Coordinates of C-alpha atoms in Angstrom, one line a residue:
F1 CA -109.4 -10.3 -108.0
F2 CA -111.7 -7.3 -108.2
P3 CA -113.7 -6.4 -111.6
L4 CA -111.7 -3.4 -112.8
S5 CA -114.6 -2.4 -114.8
L6 CA -116.5 -1.8 -111.7
I7 CA -113.9 0.3 -110.1
H8 CA -115.8 3.9 -110.8
T9 CA -118.4 3.1 -108.9
L10 CA -116.3 3.1 -105.5
P11 CA -114.8 5.3 -103.6
H12 CA -111.2 6.3 -104.6
D13 CA -110.1 5.0 -101.3
Y14 CA -111.4 1.9 -101.9
F15 CA -109.6 1.6 -105.1
V16 CA -106.4 2.5 -103.3
A17 CA -106.8 0.4 -100.2
S18 CA -108.0 -2.9 -101.8
L19 CA -105.9 -3.2 -105.0
F20 CA -102.8 -1.6 -104.2
C21 CA -102.0 -1.0 -100.4
S22 CA -100.4 -3.1 -98.3
T23 CA -102.0 -2.7 -95.0
L24 CA -101.4 -5.2 -92.9
P25 CA -100.2 -4.8 -89.4
S26 CA -96.2 -3.4 -89.5
P27 CA -94.1 -5.7 -86.8
A28 CA -92.7 -4.0 -83.9
K29 CA -89.5 -2.8 -85.0
P30 CA -86.1 -4.5 -83.9
K31 CA -84.7 -3.4 -80.6
G32 CA -81.2 -1.6 -81.1
A33 CA -79.8 1.9 -81.0
T34 CA -83.4 3.3 -80.7
Q35 CA -83.6 2.2 -77.1
L36 CA -80.4 3.8 -75.6
F37 CA -82.6 6.8 -74.8
K38 CA -84.3 4.9 -72.4
D39 CA -82.2 5.9 -69.8
M40 CA -81.7 9.5 -71.0
K41 CA -81.8 12.1 -67.9
S42 CA -85.3 14.2 -67.5
V43 CA -86.2 16.6 -69.7
W44 CA -86.0 19.3 -66.9
A45 CA -82.8 18.3 -65.7
T46 CA -80.9 20.9 -67.8
T47 CA -81.7 24.2 -69.5
L48 CA -81.6 25.4 -73.1
Q49 CA -78.9 28.0 -72.3
E50 CA -76.8 25.0 -70.7
S51 CA -76.9 22.9 -73.2
E52 CA -75.9 25.6 -75.7
T53 CA -72.8 25.7 -73.4
K54 CA -71.6 22.3 -74.3
S55 CA -68.8 21.5 -76.9
W56 CA -70.8 18.6 -79.2
P57 CA -69.6 17.5 -82.5
A58 CA -70.8 19.5 -85.4
G59 CA -74.3 18.6 -86.3
F60 CA -75.0 16.5 -83.3
M61 CA -76.9 17.4 -80.3
S62 CA -78.5 15.6 -77.6
L63 CA -82.3 14.4 -77.6
N64 CA -83.2 16.5 -74.9
Y65 CA -81.5 19.3 -76.3
V66 CA -83.4 18.7 -79.7
L67 CA -86.9 18.4 -77.6
L68 CA -85.7 21.5 -75.7
S69 CA -85.3 23.1 -78.9
M70 CA -88.4 22.3 -80.5
T71 CA -90.6 23.3 -77.8
E72 CA -88.6 26.4 -75.9
L73 CA -89.5 30.1 -77.3
H74 CA -86.5 31.6 -79.2
S75 CA -84.5 28.5 -80.0
L76 CA -82.7 28.2 -83.4
F77 CA -85.5 25.5 -84.3
D78 CA -88.0 27.0 -86.2
N79 CA -91.2 25.4 -87.5
A80 CA -89.3 23.8 -90.6
M81 CA -86.7 22.4 -88.4
V82 CA -89.3 20.6 -86.2
S83 CA -91.2 19.4 -89.7
A84 CA -88.0 18.1 -90.4
F85 CA -86.9 16.4 -87.0
I86 CA -90.3 14.8 -86.7
K87 CA -90.2 12.9 -90.4
A88 CA -86.7 11.4 -89.7
Y89 CA -87.0 10.7 -85.9
K90 CA -87.4 7.2 -86.3
C91 CA -83.5 6.9 -87.2
F92 CA -82.8 8.2 -83.8
T93 CA -85.6 6.8 -81.2
T94 CA -88.9 5.0 -81.0
P95 CA -92.5 6.6 -81.3
D96 CA -93.1 5.6 -77.2
V97 CA -90.0 7.0 -76.3
L98 CA -90.5 10.1 -78.1
M99 CA -94.1 10.1 -76.7
S100 CA -92.8 10.0 -73.2
A101 CA -90.5 12.8 -73.7
V102 CA -93.1 15.1 -75.0
Y103 CA -95.5 14.3 -71.9
E104 CA -92.9 15.2 -69.6
R105 CA -92.1 18.3 -71.3
V106 CA -95.3 19.2 -70.9
C107 CA -95.7 18.4 -66.7
I108 CA -93.7 21.6 -65.8
P109 CA -92.4 20.9 -62.5
E110 CA -92.8 22.8 -59.4
G111 CA -90.8 25.8 -59.1
L112 CA -89.8 26.0 -62.9
S113 CA -90.6 27.7 -65.6
P114 CA -90.0 27.6 -69.1
L115 CA -88.7 30.7 -71.0
G116 CA -91.7 32.5 -72.3
G117 CA -94.2 31.1 -69.9
K118 CA -96.3 27.9 -69.9
D119 CA -98.4 28.8 -73.0
S120 CA -95.4 29.5 -75.2
L121 CA -94.6 26.0 -74.4
Y122 CA -97.9 24.4 -75.1
M123 CA -98.1 26.4 -78.1
R124 CA -94.7 24.8 -79.5
V125 CA -95.7 21.6 -78.3
Y126 CA -98.9 21.9 -80.4
V127 CA -96.9 22.3 -83.2
L128 CA -94.9 19.4 -82.6
M129 CA -97.9 17.0 -82.0
R130 CA -99.5 18.5 -85.1
E131 CA -96.5 17.9 -87.3
W132 CA -96.2 14.5 -86.1
V133 CA -99.5 13.3 -86.7
L134 CA -99.4 14.7 -90.0
A135 CA -95.9 12.6 -90.9
H136 CA -96.6 9.4 -89.0
P137 CA -100.3 9.2 -88.5
E138 CA -99.6 5.4 -88.3
D139 CA -97.6 5.9 -85.0
F140 CA -101.1 6.9 -83.2
A141 CA -102.5 3.2 -84.0
N142 CA -100.2 2.1 -81.2
E143 CA -102.4 2.2 -78.0
E144 CA -99.5 3.2 -75.9
V145 CA -98.6 6.2 -78.0
Y146 CA -102.3 7.0 -78.3
A147 CA -102.5 7.1 -74.7
G148 CA -99.9 9.5 -74.3
A149 CA -100.8 11.7 -77.0
M150 CA -104.4 12.2 -75.1
K151 CA -102.1 12.7 -71.8
V152 CA -100.3 15.3 -73.5
I153 CA -103.4 16.9 -75.2
A154 CA -105.1 16.9 -71.5
E155 CA -102.1 18.6 -70.0
I156 CA -102.2 21.7 -72.8
S157 CA -105.9 22.0 -73.1
S158 CA -106.0 24.0 -69.8
A159 CA -104.3 26.9 -72.0
K160 CA -104.9 26.2 -75.5
G161 CA -108.4 24.7 -75.6
T162 CA -109.7 25.5 -79.2
L163 CA -106.1 24.0 -80.2
A164 CA -106.0 21.0 -77.9
N165 CA -109.4 20.1 -79.2
N166 CA -108.6 20.1 -82.8
L167 CA -105.4 18.1 -82.0
K168 CA -107.5 15.6 -80.2
L169 CA -109.8 15.4 -83.5
Q170 CA -106.7 14.7 -85.8
I171 CA -104.9 12.4 -83.7
Q172 CA -108.4 10.0 -83.1
H173 CA -109.1 10.4 -86.6
A174 CA -105.8 9.0 -87.4
H175 CA -105.9 6.2 -84.6
S176 CA -109.5 5.2 -85.9
A177 CA -108.4 5.3 -89.3
Q178 CA -105.2 3.0 -89.2
I179 CA -107.3 0.6 -86.7
A180 CA -109.6 0.5 -89.9
A181 CA -107.2 0.4 -92.5
R182 CA -105.4 -3.1 -90.8
C183 CA -108.7 -4.7 -90.9
V184 CA -109.0 -4.0 -94.6
V185 CA -108.8 -7.6 -96.6
F186 CA -106.9 -6.7 -99.3
R187 CA -105.7 -8.8 -102.5
H188 CA -102.8 -8.6 -104.9
P189 CA -103.6 -8.1 -108.4
A190 CA -104.1 -11.8 -109.5
T191 CA -101.3 -13.4 -111.2
I192 CA -101.1 -13.8 -115.1
Q193 CA -99.7 -17.5 -115.8
Q194 CA -96.6 -17.0 -117.9
Q195 CA -97.6 -20.0 -120.2
G196 CA -100.5 -20.5 -122.3
H197 CA -102.0 -17.3 -124.5
A198 CA -101.0 -14.8 -121.9
P199 CA -97.9 -13.6 -124.2
H200 CA -100.2 -13.3 -127.0
T201 CA -103.1 -11.8 -125.4
Q202 CA -100.6 -9.0 -124.2
L203 CA -99.2 -8.5 -127.7
L204 CA -102.7 -8.4 -129.1
L205 CA -103.4 -5.4 -126.6
L206 CA -100.1 -3.6 -127.6
E207 CA -101.3 -3.9 -131.0
M208 CA -104.7 -2.7 -130.6
L209 CA -104.7 0.0 -127.8
D210 CA -103.2 3.2 -128.9
A211 CA -100.0 4.1 -127.5
R212 CA -101.0 6.9 -125.5
V213 CA -103.8 4.7 -123.8
I214 CA -101.3 2.2 -122.8
A215 CA -99.3 4.9 -121.2
E216 CA -102.2 6.3 -119.4
M217 CA -103.2 3.1 -117.9
F218 CA -99.1 2.6 -116.7
T219 CA -99.4 5.9 -115.2
C220 CA -102.8 5.2 -113.6
I221 CA -101.5 2.0 -111.8
D222 CA -97.9 3.6 -111.0
Q223 CA -99.2 6.6 -109.2
K224 CA -101.7 4.6 -107.2
L225 CA -98.6 2.3 -106.2
L226 CA -96.4 5.5 -105.4
A227 CA -99.2 7.2 -103.3
C228 CA -99.5 4.0 -101.0
V229 CA -96.0 4.1 -99.9
Q230 CA -95.7 5.3 -96.0
P231 CA -92.8 8.0 -95.1
D232 CA -91.5 5.2 -92.7
E233 CA -91.0 2.5 -95.6
F234 CA -88.5 5.0 -97.8
S235 CA -86.6 6.4 -94.3
S236 CA -85.7 2.6 -92.9
L237 CA -84.1 1.7 -96.2
S238 CA -85.4 -1.8 -95.4
W239 CA -86.5 -2.2 -99.1
G240 CA -82.9 -3.7 -99.6
K241 CA -82.6 -5.6 -96.4
S242 CA -84.0 -9.3 -96.8
K243 CA -84.6 -9.6 -93.5
L244 CA -86.7 -6.5 -93.1
Q245 CA -88.6 -6.3 -96.6
Y246 CA -92.1 -6.6 -94.7
F247 CA -91.1 -2.9 -93.6
S248 CA -91.5 -1.6 -96.9
T249 CA -94.2 -3.6 -98.8
N250 CA -95.0 -0.7 -101.0
V251 CA -91.7 0.6 -102.1
R252 CA -91.0 -3.0 -103.3
K253 CA -94.1 -2.7 -105.3
V254 CA -93.1 0.6 -106.7
V255 CA -89.4 -0.7 -107.6
S256 CA -90.7 -3.9 -108.9
R257 CA -93.1 -2.6 -110.9
A258 CA -90.2 -0.9 -113.0
N259 CA -88.5 -4.6 -113.5
S260 CA -91.5 -6.3 -114.1
V261 CA -92.2 -3.5 -117.1
S262 CA -88.6 -4.0 -118.4
N263 CA -89.3 -8.1 -118.5
W264 CA -92.7 -7.5 -119.8
A265 CA -91.4 -5.7 -122.9
A266 CA -88.5 -8.2 -123.6
S267 CA -90.8 -10.9 -123.3
L268 CA -93.1 -9.3 -125.9
V269 CA -90.4 -8.4 -127.9
L270 CA -89.0 -12.0 -127.8
C271 CA -92.2 -13.4 -128.8
G272 CA -91.8 -11.8 -132.3
P273 CA -91.7 -15.0 -134.8
S274 CA -89.5 -12.9 -137.0
A275 CA -87.1 -9.9 -137.2
E276 CA -89.4 -8.0 -139.0
A277 CA -92.4 -8.7 -136.1
R278 CA -90.0 -7.9 -133.3
A279 CA -88.9 -4.7 -134.9
D280 CA -92.5 -3.6 -135.3
I281 CA -92.8 -4.7 -131.5
V282 CA -89.9 -2.5 -130.5
A283 CA -91.5 0.4 -132.3
K284 CA -94.7 0.0 -130.3
L285 CA -93.1 -0.1 -127.2
M286 CA -91.4 2.9 -128.1
K287 CA -94.2 5.0 -129.1
V288 CA -95.5 4.0 -125.4
C289 CA -92.5 4.6 -124.2
H290 CA -92.3 8.5 -125.9
A291 CA -96.0 9.0 -124.3
L292 CA -94.9 7.8 -120.7
F293 CA -92.0 10.3 -120.8
N294 CA -94.0 13.0 -122.2
M295 CA -96.5 12.7 -119.5
S296 CA -94.0 12.4 -116.8
N297 CA -94.0 8.8 -115.9
F298 CA -90.2 8.3 -115.5
N299 CA -90.6 5.0 -113.4
S300 CA -92.3 2.9 -116.2
T301 CA -90.4 5.1 -119.2
M302 CA -87.2 3.5 -117.0
G303 CA -88.6 0.3 -116.9
L304 CA -89.3 0.2 -121.2
Y305 CA -86.1 1.7 -122.0
A306 CA -84.2 -1.0 -119.8
A307 CA -85.7 -3.5 -121.4
L308 CA -83.5 -2.7 -124.8
S309 CA -80.7 -3.2 -122.7
L310 CA -81.7 -6.6 -121.2
V311 CA -79.2 -9.4 -122.5
A312 CA -81.6 -11.1 -124.3
V313 CA -82.9 -8.5 -126.1
D314 CA -79.4 -6.7 -126.9
R315 CA -77.7 -9.4 -128.7
L316 CA -80.6 -9.7 -131.4
K317 CA -78.7 -8.0 -133.9
K318 CA -80.7 -9.0 -137.2
T319 CA -83.6 -7.5 -135.3
K320 CA -81.9 -4.4 -134.0
A321 CA -81.0 -3.7 -137.6
L322 CA -84.4 -3.4 -138.7
F323 CA -85.3 -0.7 -135.7
S324 CA -87.3 2.3 -137.4
S325 CA -85.5 5.5 -137.0
E326 CA -88.3 6.8 -135.1
A327 CA -87.9 4.0 -132.4
L328 CA -84.0 4.7 -132.0
Q329 CA -84.8 8.1 -131.5
T330 CA -87.1 8.0 -129.1
Y331 CA -84.7 5.2 -127.3
Q332 CA -81.8 7.8 -127.9
E333 CA -83.6 10.8 -126.5
V334 CA -85.0 8.9 -123.5
G335 CA -81.5 7.8 -122.7
T336 CA -79.8 10.7 -122.8
V337 CA -82.2 12.2 -120.0
L338 CA -82.4 8.6 -118.0
N339 CA -78.5 8.8 -117.7
P340 CA -77.1 7.4 -114.4
S341 CA -73.8 9.7 -114.8
S342 CA -73.0 12.6 -112.4
S343 CA -75.7 11.2 -110.0
W344 CA -78.4 11.4 -112.7
K345 CA -77.8 15.2 -113.3
S346 CA -79.9 15.4 -116.5
Y347 CA -82.5 13.2 -114.9
R348 CA -82.8 15.8 -112.0
A349 CA -82.8 18.6 -114.3
E350 CA -85.3 17.2 -116.7
L351 CA -87.4 16.3 -113.1
A352 CA -87.0 19.9 -111.9
I353 CA -88.7 21.6 -115.1
R354 CA -91.8 19.3 -115.3
K355 CA -94.4 20.3 -113.1
P356 CA -96.7 17.7 -110.6
P357 CA -98.5 15.4 -111.3
A358 CA -95.5 13.2 -112.5
V359 CA -94.3 9.6 -111.4
P360 CA -90.5 10.2 -110.7
Y361 CA -88.0 7.1 -111.1
V362 CA -88.1 5.4 -107.7
G363 CA -84.6 4.3 -108.0
V364 CA -83.0 7.6 -107.6
W365 CA -84.8 8.5 -104.5
C366 CA -83.7 5.2 -103.0
S367 CA -80.1 5.6 -104.1
D368 CA -80.3 9.2 -102.5
L369 CA -81.4 7.7 -99.0
T370 CA -79.1 5.0 -99.2
M371 CA -76.3 7.6 -99.6
I372 CA -77.2 9.8 -96.9
E373 CA -78.2 6.5 -94.4
D374 CA -74.7 5.0 -95.1
G375 CA -72.6 8.3 -95.2
N376 CA -73.7 9.9 -92.1
L377 CA -74.1 8.2 -88.2
S378 CA -77.4 8.5 -86.6
L379 CA -76.3 8.1 -83.3
R380 CA -72.8 9.1 -81.6
A381 CA -71.4 9.0 -78.2
H382 CA -69.8 11.8 -76.9
E383 CA -68.7 12.1 -73.3
G384 CA -71.3 9.9 -71.6
E385 CA -74.2 11.2 -73.9
V386 CA -75.7 9.7 -76.9
L387 CA -76.0 12.5 -79.8
V388 CA -78.6 12.3 -82.6
N389 CA -77.4 13.7 -85.8
I390 CA -79.7 16.8 -86.6
E391 CA -78.3 17.5 -90.0
K392 CA -78.8 13.7 -91.3
A393 CA -82.4 14.3 -90.1
Q394 CA -82.9 17.7 -92.2
M395 CA -81.2 15.8 -95.3
L396 CA -83.6 12.9 -94.8
A397 CA -86.7 15.1 -94.7
S398 CA -85.6 16.9 -97.4
V399 CA -85.8 13.9 -100.0
L400 CA -89.3 13.0 -98.3
D401 CA -90.6 16.2 -98.7
Q402 CA -89.8 15.7 -102.6
I403 CA -91.3 12.6 -102.4
A404 CA -94.4 13.5 -100.7
V405 CA -95.1 16.3 -103.4
Y406 CA -95.4 13.4 -106.2
Q407 CA -97.9 11.7 -103.8
R408 CA -100.1 14.2 -103.4
S409 CA -100.2 15.0 -107.2
E410 CA -102.8 13.1 -109.0
F411 CA -103.3 12.2 -112.8
H412 CA -106.6 12.2 -114.4
F413 CA -107.6 9.4 -116.8
S414 CA -110.9 8.5 -116.4
D415 CA -111.2 6.6 -119.4
A416 CA -108.2 4.6 -118.4
V417 CA -109.2 4.1 -114.9
R418 CA -112.7 2.8 -116.2
S419 CA -111.4 0.5 -118.8
P420 CA -111.5 -3.6 -118.3
L421 CA -108.5 -3.4 -120.0
L422 CA -106.9 -2.1 -117.1
S423 CA -106.7 -5.5 -115.4
H424 CA -104.3 -6.8 -117.8
F425 CA -101.5 -4.4 -117.0
L426 CA -101.9 -4.7 -113.2
S427 CA -100.0 -7.8 -113.4
L428 CA -97.2 -7.9 -116.0
P429 CA -96.6 -11.9 -117.4
Y430 CA -93.0 -11.9 -118.4
L431 CA -90.3 -14.9 -119.1
D432 CA -87.7 -15.1 -116.6
E433 CA -84.1 -14.4 -117.4
E434 CA -83.3 -18.3 -118.4
A435 CA -86.5 -18.7 -120.7
Q436 CA -85.3 -15.1 -122.2
Y437 CA -82.1 -15.9 -123.4
A438 CA -83.3 -19.5 -124.3
L439 CA -86.0 -18.0 -126.9
S440 CA -83.4 -15.0 -127.8
M441 CA -80.7 -18.1 -129.2
Y442 CA -83.4 -19.7 -130.7
H443 CA -84.3 -16.8 -132.9
E444 CA -80.6 -15.6 -133.4
P445 CA -78.2 -18.6 -132.3
R446 CA -74.5 -17.5 -132.2
D447 CA -72.2 -17.0 -135.4
P448 CA -70.4 -20.6 -135.4
S449 CA -67.4 -18.1 -136.7

């Protein structure tokens, strides 16, 4: 476990990589529908004009047509469309297949000429590759994909020398950075044992520290966790699939953080020896909740808000009767915003008027992405062709763009980051559900009547 008091002496990236990010190599993704394009026709087998005469289902088109549209002059695909497809392309194919198709595209067959000429084609390919390395730098750690990118750059350098060199430097940097990241030896924050003095230590910290200081520490941790999430982790929806959870380690850390905050807060309340003491603990927790809400950390705000709804706490009638008016007001105000009805309408409206930096409630993004994935086919067979759902790519990219905005935003809590007490909130100790309920029953047994 790294001494938190020394964090301020290290580079920012070390702090992120060593304490928060999972940088182990990602296993190869399972073979399946994404391999269907292995047998697709040559990119040059048809023209953009010929493809446009085909009667494809609305929102669907062939992968070749998508590639032609992204690299042809005067196509309907502007740079925003290129960016959207690249961000979500792994729903449809794999990096090596796409790179092979891009390389084939820049190798102009004898006797053929792309619309607008070679320079126009190379410029569009440059834009595509630039968007690719920005959206998925991890792809270029794969030696096959990296080698393919170097071949593409070699082809376009004859006409776009300066741009090709800049692109080459970007890809080389992504390649070396991703390889280096895989070599980082990281450790999860040490797990604080759930027995002994740990709950008492946490209660002491809760009582001793100002609510805003605690909120700043929570927000510092939450923002670092969110910043570590890679686009692939969200778009694959693997966080909810037991066999694929290793693809979304960082998403699961952010989600589990909110759950840990809930159970941690509930455990602290249940450690109060009397109804009055438990009500005082709730009062302080609601002050922290209010501070988190004001600084736009909705992930931990949800965690603290949900703690009072857990069965073990919610059933404590004598304790609830002693809740302060201030605590109840905060609980009601936060509950009005964090209301899941109408697809989280109130929460979305509140988030829209807040300016970054912020830590949104990740559960809403997960819900949005799941709805997009489950409600829209990725691939569709049509008249002997496999078509991709370009509208789905745009919907996924829209959510991923929202996420990226908040990942790039940073809070500046220098005192919170440098405090050695931050280590106590990295791994939150809590009682499991069974132990929580047993303690709740001990404090307030069921009424025999």
